[in-house]
Backbone as JSON Lines, residues from 0, in Angstrom:
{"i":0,"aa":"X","n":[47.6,0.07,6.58],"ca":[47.8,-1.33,6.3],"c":[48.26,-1.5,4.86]}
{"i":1,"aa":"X","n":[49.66,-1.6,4.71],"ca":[50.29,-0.83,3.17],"c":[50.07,-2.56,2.64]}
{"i":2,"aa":"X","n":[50.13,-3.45,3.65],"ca":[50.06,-4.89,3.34],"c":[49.65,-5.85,2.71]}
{"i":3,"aa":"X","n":[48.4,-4.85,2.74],"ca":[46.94,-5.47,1.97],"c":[46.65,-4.86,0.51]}
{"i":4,"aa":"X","n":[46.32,-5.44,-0.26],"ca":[45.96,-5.06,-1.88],"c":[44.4,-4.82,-1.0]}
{"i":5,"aa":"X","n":[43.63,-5.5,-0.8],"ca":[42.12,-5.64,-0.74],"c":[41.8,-5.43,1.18]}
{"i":6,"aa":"X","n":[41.34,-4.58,0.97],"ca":[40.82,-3.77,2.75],"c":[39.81,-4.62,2.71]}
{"i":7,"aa":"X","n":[39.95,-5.58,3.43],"ca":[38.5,-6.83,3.76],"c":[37.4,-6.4,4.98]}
{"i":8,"aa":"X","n":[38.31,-5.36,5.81],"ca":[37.44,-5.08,6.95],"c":[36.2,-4.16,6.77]}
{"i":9,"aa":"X","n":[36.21,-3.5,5.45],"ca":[35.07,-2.8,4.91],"c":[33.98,-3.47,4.38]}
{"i":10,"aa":"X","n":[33.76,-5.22,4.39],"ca":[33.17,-5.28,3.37],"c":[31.86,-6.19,4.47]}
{"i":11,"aa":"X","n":[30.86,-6.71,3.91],"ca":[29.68,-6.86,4.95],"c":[29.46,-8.32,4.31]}
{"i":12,"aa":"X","n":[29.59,-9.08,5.13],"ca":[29.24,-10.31,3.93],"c":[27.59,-10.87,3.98]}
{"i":13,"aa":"X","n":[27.23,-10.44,4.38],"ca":[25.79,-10.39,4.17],"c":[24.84,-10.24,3.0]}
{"i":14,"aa":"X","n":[25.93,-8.94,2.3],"ca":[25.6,-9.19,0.76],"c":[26.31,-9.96,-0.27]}
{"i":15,"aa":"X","n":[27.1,-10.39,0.45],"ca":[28.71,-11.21,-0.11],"c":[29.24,-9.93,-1.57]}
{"i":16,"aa":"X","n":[29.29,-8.54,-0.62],"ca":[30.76,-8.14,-1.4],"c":[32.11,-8.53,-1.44]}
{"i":17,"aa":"X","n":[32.37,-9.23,-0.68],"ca":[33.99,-10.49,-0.64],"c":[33.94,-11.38,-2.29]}
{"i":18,"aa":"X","n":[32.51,-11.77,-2.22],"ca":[32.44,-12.59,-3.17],"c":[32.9,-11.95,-4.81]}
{"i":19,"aa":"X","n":[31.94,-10.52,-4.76],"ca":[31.81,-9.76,-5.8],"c":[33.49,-9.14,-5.79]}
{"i":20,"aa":"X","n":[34.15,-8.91,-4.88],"ca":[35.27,-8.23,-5.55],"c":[36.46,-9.41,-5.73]}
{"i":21,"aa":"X","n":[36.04,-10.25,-4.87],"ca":[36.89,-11.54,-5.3],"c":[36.34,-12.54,-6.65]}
{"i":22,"aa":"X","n":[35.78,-12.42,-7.87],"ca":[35.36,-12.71,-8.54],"c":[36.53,-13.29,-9.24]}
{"i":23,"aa":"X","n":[36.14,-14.88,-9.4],"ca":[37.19,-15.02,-10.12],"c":[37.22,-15.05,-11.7]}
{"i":24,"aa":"X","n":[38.23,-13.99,-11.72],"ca":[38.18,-13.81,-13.03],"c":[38.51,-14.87,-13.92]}
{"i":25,"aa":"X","n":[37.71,-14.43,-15.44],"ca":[38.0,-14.65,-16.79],"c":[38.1,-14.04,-17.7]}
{"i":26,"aa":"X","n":[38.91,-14.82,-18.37],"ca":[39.09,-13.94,-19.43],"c":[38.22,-13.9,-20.81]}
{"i":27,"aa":"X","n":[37.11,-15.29,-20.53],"ca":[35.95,-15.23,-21.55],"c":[34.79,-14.78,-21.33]}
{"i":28,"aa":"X","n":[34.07,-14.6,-22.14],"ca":[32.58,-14.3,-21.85],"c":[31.92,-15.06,-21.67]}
{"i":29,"aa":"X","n":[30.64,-15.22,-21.3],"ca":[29.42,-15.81,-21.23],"c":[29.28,-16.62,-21.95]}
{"i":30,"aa":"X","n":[29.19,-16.54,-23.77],"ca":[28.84,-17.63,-24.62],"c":[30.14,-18.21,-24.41]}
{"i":31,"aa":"X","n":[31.25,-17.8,-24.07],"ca":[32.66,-18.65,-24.6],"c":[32.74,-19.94,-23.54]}
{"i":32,"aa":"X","n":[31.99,-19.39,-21.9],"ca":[32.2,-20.58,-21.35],"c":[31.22,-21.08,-21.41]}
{"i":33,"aa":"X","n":[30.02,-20.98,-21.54],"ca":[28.88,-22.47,-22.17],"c":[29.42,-22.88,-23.39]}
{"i":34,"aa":"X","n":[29.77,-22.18,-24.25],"ca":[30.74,-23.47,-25.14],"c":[31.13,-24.44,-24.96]}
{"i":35,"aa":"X","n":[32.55,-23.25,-23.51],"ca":[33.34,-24.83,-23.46],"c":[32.89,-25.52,-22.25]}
{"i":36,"aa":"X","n":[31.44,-25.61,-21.58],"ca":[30.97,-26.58,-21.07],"c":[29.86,-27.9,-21.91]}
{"i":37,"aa":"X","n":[29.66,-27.45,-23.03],"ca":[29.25,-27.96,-24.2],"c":[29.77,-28.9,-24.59]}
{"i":38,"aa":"X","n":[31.57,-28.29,-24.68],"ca":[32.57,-29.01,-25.56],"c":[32.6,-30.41,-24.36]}
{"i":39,"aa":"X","n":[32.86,-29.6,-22.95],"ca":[32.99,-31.11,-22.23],"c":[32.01,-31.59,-22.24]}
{"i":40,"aa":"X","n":[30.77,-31.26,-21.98],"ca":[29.69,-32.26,-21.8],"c":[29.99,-33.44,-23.25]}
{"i":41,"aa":"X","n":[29.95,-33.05,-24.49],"ca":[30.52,-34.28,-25.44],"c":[31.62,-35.33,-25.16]}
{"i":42,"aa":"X","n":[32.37,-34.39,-24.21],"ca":[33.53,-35.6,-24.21],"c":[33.37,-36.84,-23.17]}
{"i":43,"aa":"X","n":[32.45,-36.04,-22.24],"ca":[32.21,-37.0,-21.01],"c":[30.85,-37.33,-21.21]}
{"i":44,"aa":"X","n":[30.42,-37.74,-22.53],"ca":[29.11,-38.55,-22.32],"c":[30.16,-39.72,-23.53]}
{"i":45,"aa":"X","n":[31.34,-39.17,-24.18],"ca":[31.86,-40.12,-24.58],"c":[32.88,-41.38,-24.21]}
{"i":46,"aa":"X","n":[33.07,-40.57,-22.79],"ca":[33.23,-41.45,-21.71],"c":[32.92,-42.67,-20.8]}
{"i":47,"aa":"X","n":[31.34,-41.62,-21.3],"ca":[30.22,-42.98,-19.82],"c":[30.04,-43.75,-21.24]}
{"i":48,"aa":"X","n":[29.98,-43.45,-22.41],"ca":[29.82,-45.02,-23.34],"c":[30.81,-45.6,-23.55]}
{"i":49,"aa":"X","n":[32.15,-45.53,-23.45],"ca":[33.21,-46.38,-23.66],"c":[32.99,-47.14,-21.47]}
{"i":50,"aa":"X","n":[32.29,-46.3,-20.68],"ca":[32.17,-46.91,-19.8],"c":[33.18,-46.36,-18.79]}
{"i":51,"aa":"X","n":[33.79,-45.51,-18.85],"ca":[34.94,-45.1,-18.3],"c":[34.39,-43.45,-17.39]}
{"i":52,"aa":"X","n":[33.91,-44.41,-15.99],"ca":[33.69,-43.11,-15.35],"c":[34.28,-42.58,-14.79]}
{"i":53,"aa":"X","n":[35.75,-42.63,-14.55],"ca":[36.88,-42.36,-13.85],"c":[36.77,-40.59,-14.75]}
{"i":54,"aa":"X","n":[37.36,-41.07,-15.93],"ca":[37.49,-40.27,-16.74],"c":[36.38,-39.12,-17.52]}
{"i":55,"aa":"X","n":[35.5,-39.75,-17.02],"ca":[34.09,-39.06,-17.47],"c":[34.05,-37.83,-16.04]}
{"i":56,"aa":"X","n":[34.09,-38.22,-15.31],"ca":[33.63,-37.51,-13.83],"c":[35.11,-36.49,-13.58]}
{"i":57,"aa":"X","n":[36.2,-36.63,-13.67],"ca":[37.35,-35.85,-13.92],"c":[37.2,-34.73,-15.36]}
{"i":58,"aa":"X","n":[36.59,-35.29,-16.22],"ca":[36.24,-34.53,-17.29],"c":[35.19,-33.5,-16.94]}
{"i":59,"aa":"X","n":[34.21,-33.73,-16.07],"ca":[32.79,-33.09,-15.73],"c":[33.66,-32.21,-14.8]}
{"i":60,"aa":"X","n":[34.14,-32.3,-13.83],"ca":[34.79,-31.67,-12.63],"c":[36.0,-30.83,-12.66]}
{"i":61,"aa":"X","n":[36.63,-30.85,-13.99],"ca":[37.51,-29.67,-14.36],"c":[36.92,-28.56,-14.86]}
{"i":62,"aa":"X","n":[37.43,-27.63,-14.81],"ca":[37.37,-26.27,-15.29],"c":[36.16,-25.72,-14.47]}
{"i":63,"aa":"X","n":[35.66,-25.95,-13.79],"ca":[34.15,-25.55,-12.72],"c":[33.51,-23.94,-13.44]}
{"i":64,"aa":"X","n":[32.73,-23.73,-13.62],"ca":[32.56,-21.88,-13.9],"c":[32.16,-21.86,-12.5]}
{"i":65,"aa":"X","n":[32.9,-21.02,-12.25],"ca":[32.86,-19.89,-10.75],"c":[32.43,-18.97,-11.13]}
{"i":66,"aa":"X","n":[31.44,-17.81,-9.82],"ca":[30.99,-16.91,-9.95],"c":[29.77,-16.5,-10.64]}
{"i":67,"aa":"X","n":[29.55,-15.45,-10.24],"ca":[27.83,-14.79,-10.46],"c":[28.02,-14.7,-11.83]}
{"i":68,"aa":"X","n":[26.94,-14.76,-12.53],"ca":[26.5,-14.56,-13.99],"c":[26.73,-15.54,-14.8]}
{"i":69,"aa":"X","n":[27.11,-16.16,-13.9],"ca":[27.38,-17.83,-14.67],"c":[26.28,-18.82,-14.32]}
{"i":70,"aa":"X","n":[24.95,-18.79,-14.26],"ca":[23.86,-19.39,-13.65],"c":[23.37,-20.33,-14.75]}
{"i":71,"aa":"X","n":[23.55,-20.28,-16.03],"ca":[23.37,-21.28,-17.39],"c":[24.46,-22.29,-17.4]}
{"i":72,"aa":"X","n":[26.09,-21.45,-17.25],"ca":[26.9,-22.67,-17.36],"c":[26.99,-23.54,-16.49]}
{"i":73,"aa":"X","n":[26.88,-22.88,-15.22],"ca":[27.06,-23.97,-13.65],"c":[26.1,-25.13,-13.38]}
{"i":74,"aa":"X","n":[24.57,-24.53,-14.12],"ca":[23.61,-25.1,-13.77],"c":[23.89,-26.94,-14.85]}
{"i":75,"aa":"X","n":[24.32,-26.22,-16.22],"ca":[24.64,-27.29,-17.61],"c":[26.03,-28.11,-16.94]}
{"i":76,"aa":"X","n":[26.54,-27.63,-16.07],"ca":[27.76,-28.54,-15.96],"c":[27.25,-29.57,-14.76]}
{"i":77,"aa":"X","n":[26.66,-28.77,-13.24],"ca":[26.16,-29.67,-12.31],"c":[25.2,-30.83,-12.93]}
{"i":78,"aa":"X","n":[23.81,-30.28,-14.3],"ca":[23.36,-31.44,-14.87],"c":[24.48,-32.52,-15.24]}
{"i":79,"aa":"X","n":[25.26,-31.99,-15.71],"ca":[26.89,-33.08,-16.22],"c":[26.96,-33.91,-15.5]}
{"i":80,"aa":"X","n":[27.4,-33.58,-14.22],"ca":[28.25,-34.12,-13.49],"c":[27.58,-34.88,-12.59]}
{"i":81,"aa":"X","n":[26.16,-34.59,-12.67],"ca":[24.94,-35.55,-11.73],"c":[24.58,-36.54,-13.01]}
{"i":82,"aa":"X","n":[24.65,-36.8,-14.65],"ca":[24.47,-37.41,-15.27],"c":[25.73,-38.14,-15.22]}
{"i":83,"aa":"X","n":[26.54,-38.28,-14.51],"ca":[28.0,-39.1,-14.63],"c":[27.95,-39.41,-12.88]}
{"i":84,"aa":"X","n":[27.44,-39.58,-12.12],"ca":[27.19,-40.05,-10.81],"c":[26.01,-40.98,-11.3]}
{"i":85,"aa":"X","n":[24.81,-40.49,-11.87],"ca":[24.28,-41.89,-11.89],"c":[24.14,-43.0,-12.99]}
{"i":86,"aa":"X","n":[25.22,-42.41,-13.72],"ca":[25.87,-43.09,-14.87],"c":[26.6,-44.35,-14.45]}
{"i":87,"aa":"X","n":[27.18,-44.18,-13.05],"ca":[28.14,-44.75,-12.84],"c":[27.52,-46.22,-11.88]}
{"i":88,"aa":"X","n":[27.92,-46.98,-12.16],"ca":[27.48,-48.48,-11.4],"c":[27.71,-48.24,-9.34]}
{"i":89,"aa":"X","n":[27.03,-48.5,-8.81],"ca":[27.21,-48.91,-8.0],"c":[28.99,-49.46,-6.64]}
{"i":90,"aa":"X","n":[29.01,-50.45,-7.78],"ca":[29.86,-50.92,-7.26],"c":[31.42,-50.3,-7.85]}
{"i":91,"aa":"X","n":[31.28,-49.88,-8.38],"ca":[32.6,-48.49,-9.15],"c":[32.64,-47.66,-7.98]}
{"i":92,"aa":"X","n":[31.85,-46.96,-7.53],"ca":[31.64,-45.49,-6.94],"c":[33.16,-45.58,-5.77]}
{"i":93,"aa":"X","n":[33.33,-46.77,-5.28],"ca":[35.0,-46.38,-4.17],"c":[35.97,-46.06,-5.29]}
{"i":94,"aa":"X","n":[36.19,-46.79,-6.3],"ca":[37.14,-47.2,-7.41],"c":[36.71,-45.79,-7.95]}
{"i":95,"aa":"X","n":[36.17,-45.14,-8.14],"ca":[36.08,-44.19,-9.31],"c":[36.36,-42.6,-7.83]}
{"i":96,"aa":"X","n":[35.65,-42.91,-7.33],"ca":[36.11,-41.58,-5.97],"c":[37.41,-41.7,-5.32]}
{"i":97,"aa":"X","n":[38.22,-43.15,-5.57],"ca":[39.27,-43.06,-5.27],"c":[40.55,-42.66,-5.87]}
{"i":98,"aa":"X","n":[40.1,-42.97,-7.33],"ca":[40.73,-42.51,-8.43],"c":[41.41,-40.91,-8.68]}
{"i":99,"aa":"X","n":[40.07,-40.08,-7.73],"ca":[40.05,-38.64,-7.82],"c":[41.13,-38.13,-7.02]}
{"i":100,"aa":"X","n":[41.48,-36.95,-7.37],"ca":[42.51,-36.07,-6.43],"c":[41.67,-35.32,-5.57]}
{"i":101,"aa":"X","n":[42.69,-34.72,-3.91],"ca":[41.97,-33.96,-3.69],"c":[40.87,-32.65,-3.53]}
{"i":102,"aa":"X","n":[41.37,-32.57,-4.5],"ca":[40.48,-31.11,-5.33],"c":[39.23,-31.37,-5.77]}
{"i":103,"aa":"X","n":[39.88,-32.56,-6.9],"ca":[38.41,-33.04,-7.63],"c":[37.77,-33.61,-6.69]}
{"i":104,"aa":"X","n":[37.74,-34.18,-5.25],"ca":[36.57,-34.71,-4.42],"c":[35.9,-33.54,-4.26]}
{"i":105,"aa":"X","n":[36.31,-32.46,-3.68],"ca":[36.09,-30.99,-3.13],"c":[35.09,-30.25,-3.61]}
{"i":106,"aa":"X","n":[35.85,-30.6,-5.29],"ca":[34.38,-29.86,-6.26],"c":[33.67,-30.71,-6.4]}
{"i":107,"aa":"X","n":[33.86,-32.1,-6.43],"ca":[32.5,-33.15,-6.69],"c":[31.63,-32.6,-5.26]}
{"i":108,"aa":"X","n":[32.48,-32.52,-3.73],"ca":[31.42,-32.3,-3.08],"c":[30.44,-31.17,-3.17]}
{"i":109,"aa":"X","n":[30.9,-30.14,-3.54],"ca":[30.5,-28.84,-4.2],"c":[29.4,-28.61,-5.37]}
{"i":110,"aa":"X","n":[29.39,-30.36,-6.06],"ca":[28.12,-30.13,-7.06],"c":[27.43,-31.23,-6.39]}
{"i":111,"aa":"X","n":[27.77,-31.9,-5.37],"ca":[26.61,-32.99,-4.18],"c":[25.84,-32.01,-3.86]}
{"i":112,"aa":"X","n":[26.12,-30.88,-2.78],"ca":[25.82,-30.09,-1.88],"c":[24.79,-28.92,-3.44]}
{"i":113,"aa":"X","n":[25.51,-28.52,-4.52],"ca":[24.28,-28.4,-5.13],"c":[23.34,-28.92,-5.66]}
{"i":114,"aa":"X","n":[23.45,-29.99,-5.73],"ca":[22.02,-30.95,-6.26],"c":[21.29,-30.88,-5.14]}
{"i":115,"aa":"X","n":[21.68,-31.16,-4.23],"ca":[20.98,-31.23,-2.38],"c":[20.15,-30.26,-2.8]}
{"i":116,"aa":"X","n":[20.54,-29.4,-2.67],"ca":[19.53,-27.79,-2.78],"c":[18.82,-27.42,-3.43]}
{"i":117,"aa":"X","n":[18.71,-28.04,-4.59],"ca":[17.45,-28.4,-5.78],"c":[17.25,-29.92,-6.19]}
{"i":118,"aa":"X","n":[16.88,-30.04,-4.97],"ca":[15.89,-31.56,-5.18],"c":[15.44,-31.71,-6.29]}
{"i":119,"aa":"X","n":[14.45,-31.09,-6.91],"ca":[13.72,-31.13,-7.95],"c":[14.5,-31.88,-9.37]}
{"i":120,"aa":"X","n":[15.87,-31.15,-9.02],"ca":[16.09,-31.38,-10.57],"c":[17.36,-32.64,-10.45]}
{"i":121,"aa":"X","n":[17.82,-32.66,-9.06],"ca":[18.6,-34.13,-8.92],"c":[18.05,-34.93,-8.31]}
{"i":122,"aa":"X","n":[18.68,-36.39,-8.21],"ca":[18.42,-37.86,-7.35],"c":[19.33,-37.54,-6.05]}
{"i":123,"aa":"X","n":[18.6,-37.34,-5.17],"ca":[19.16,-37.0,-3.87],"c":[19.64,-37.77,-3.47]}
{"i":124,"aa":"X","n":[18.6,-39.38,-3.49],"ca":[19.41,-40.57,-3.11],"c":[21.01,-41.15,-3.71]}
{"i":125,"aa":"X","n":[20.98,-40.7,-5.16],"ca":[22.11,-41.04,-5.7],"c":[23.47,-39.71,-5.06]}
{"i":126,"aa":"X","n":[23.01,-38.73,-4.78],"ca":[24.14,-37.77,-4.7],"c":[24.58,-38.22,-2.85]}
{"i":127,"aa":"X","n":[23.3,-38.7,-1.77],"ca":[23.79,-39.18,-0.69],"c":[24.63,-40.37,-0.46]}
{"i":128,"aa":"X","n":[24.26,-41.17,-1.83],"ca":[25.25,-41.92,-1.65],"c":[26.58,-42.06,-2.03]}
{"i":129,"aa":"X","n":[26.83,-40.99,-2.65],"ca":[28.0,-40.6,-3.25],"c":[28.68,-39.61,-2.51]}
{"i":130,"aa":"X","n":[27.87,-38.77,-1.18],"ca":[28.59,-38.33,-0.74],"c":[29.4,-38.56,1.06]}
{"i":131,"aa":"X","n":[28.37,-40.1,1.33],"ca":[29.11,-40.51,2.15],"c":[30.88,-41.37,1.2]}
{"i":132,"aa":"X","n":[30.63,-42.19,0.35],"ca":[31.89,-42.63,-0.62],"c":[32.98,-41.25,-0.08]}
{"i":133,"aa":"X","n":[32.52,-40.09,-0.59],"ca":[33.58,-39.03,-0.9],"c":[34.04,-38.5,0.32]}
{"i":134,"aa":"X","n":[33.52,-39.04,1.19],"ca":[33.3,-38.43,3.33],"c":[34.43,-39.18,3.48]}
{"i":135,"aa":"X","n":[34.22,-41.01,2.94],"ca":[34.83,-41.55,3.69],"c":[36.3,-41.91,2.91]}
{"i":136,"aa":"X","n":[36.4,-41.34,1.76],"ca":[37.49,-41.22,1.05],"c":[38.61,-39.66,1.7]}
{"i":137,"aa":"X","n":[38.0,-38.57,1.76],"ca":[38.18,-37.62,1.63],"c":[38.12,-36.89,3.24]}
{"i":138,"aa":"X","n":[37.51,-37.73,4.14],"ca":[37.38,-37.11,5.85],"c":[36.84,-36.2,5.56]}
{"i":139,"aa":"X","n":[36.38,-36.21,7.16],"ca":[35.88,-34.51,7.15],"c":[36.53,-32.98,7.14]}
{"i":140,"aa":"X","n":[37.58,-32.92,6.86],"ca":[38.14,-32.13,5.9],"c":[37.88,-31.71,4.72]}
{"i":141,"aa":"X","n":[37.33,-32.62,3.93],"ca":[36.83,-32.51,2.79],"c":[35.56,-31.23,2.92]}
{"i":142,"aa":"X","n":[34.74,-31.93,4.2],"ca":[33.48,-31.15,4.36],"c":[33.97,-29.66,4.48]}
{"i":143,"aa":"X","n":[34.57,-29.31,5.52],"ca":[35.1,-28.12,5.87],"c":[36.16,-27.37,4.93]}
{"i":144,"aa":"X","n":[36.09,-27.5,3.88],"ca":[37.23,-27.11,2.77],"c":[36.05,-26.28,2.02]}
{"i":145,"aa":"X","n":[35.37,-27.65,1.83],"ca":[33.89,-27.09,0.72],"c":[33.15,-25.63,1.5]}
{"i":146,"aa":"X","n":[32.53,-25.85,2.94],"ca":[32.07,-25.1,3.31],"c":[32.87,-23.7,3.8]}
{"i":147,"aa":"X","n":[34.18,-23.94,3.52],"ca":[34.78,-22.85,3.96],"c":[35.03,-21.67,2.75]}
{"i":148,"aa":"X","n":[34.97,-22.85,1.49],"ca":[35.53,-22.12,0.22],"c":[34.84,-21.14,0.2]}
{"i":149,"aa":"X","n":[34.69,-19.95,-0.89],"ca":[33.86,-18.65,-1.05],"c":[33.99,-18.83,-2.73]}
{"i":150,"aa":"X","n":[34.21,-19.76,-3.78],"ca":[34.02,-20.08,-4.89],"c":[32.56,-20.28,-4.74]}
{"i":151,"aa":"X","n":[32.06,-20.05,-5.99],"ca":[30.32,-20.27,-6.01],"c":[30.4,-20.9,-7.31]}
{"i":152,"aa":"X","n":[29.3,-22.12,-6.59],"ca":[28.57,-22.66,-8.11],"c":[27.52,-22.76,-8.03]}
């Protein structure tokens, strides 16, 4: 199979070696990207005070850290990006999810679906209601994009 760069039929996903050799690379280290989730977290809390969550939540939802060993930055950015969901008024949430491209719903659903999973440290109620908004913006396509992806956050 001269076709293939990566022989997929060897791999067991049970341990998710797919994941590990599909790693998406960078080209920084560890401190370089909590930096620059640092750097955004400033810009998008300078956002939600000028009031502008369009721009705050597009700010939180770019650059995502993907992949294992990234468990400090993913965790500092999902806090982000759940502090800019319930930052955001109520009655914004169509206007501001509509605003988004399809990508950025994808990964917003992607840090819903992780807050879900640690209750503890998000407002479940606020991320359910944000993620019917993004259902009914985005179809269920949206759902099946997210759950299909093999990006990790």
């Amino acid at each position: 199979m001269a076709h293939r760069k990566l022989a997929i039929d060897g791999f067991d996903e049970e341990h998710e070696q797919i994941a590990e050799q599909m790693q998406y690379m960078s080209t920084k280290s560890d401190s370089e990207i909590m930096l620059m989730v640092d750097q955004k977290a400033s810009a998008v809390r300078a956002a939600i005070t000028r009031g502008n969550s369009t721009e705050a939540l597009e700010r939180a939802l770019a650059e995502p850290p993907y992949g294992r060993g990234q468990e400090a930055a993913q965790s500092a950015n999902a806090l982000l990006v759940a502090e800019v969901l319930m930052a955001t008024r109520t009655q914004d949430v169509n206007g501001v999810v509509g605003g988004l491209s399809e990508d950025d719903r994808d990964v917003l659903l992607k840090y819903i679906y992780h807050g879900l999973a640690h209750p503890a440290e998000f407002n479940c109620g606020v991320l359910l209601s944000w993620h019917e908004r993004v259902v009914e913006a985005g179809g269920l396509g949206s759902i099946v994009r997210v759950m299909a992806d093999r990006k990790i956050l």
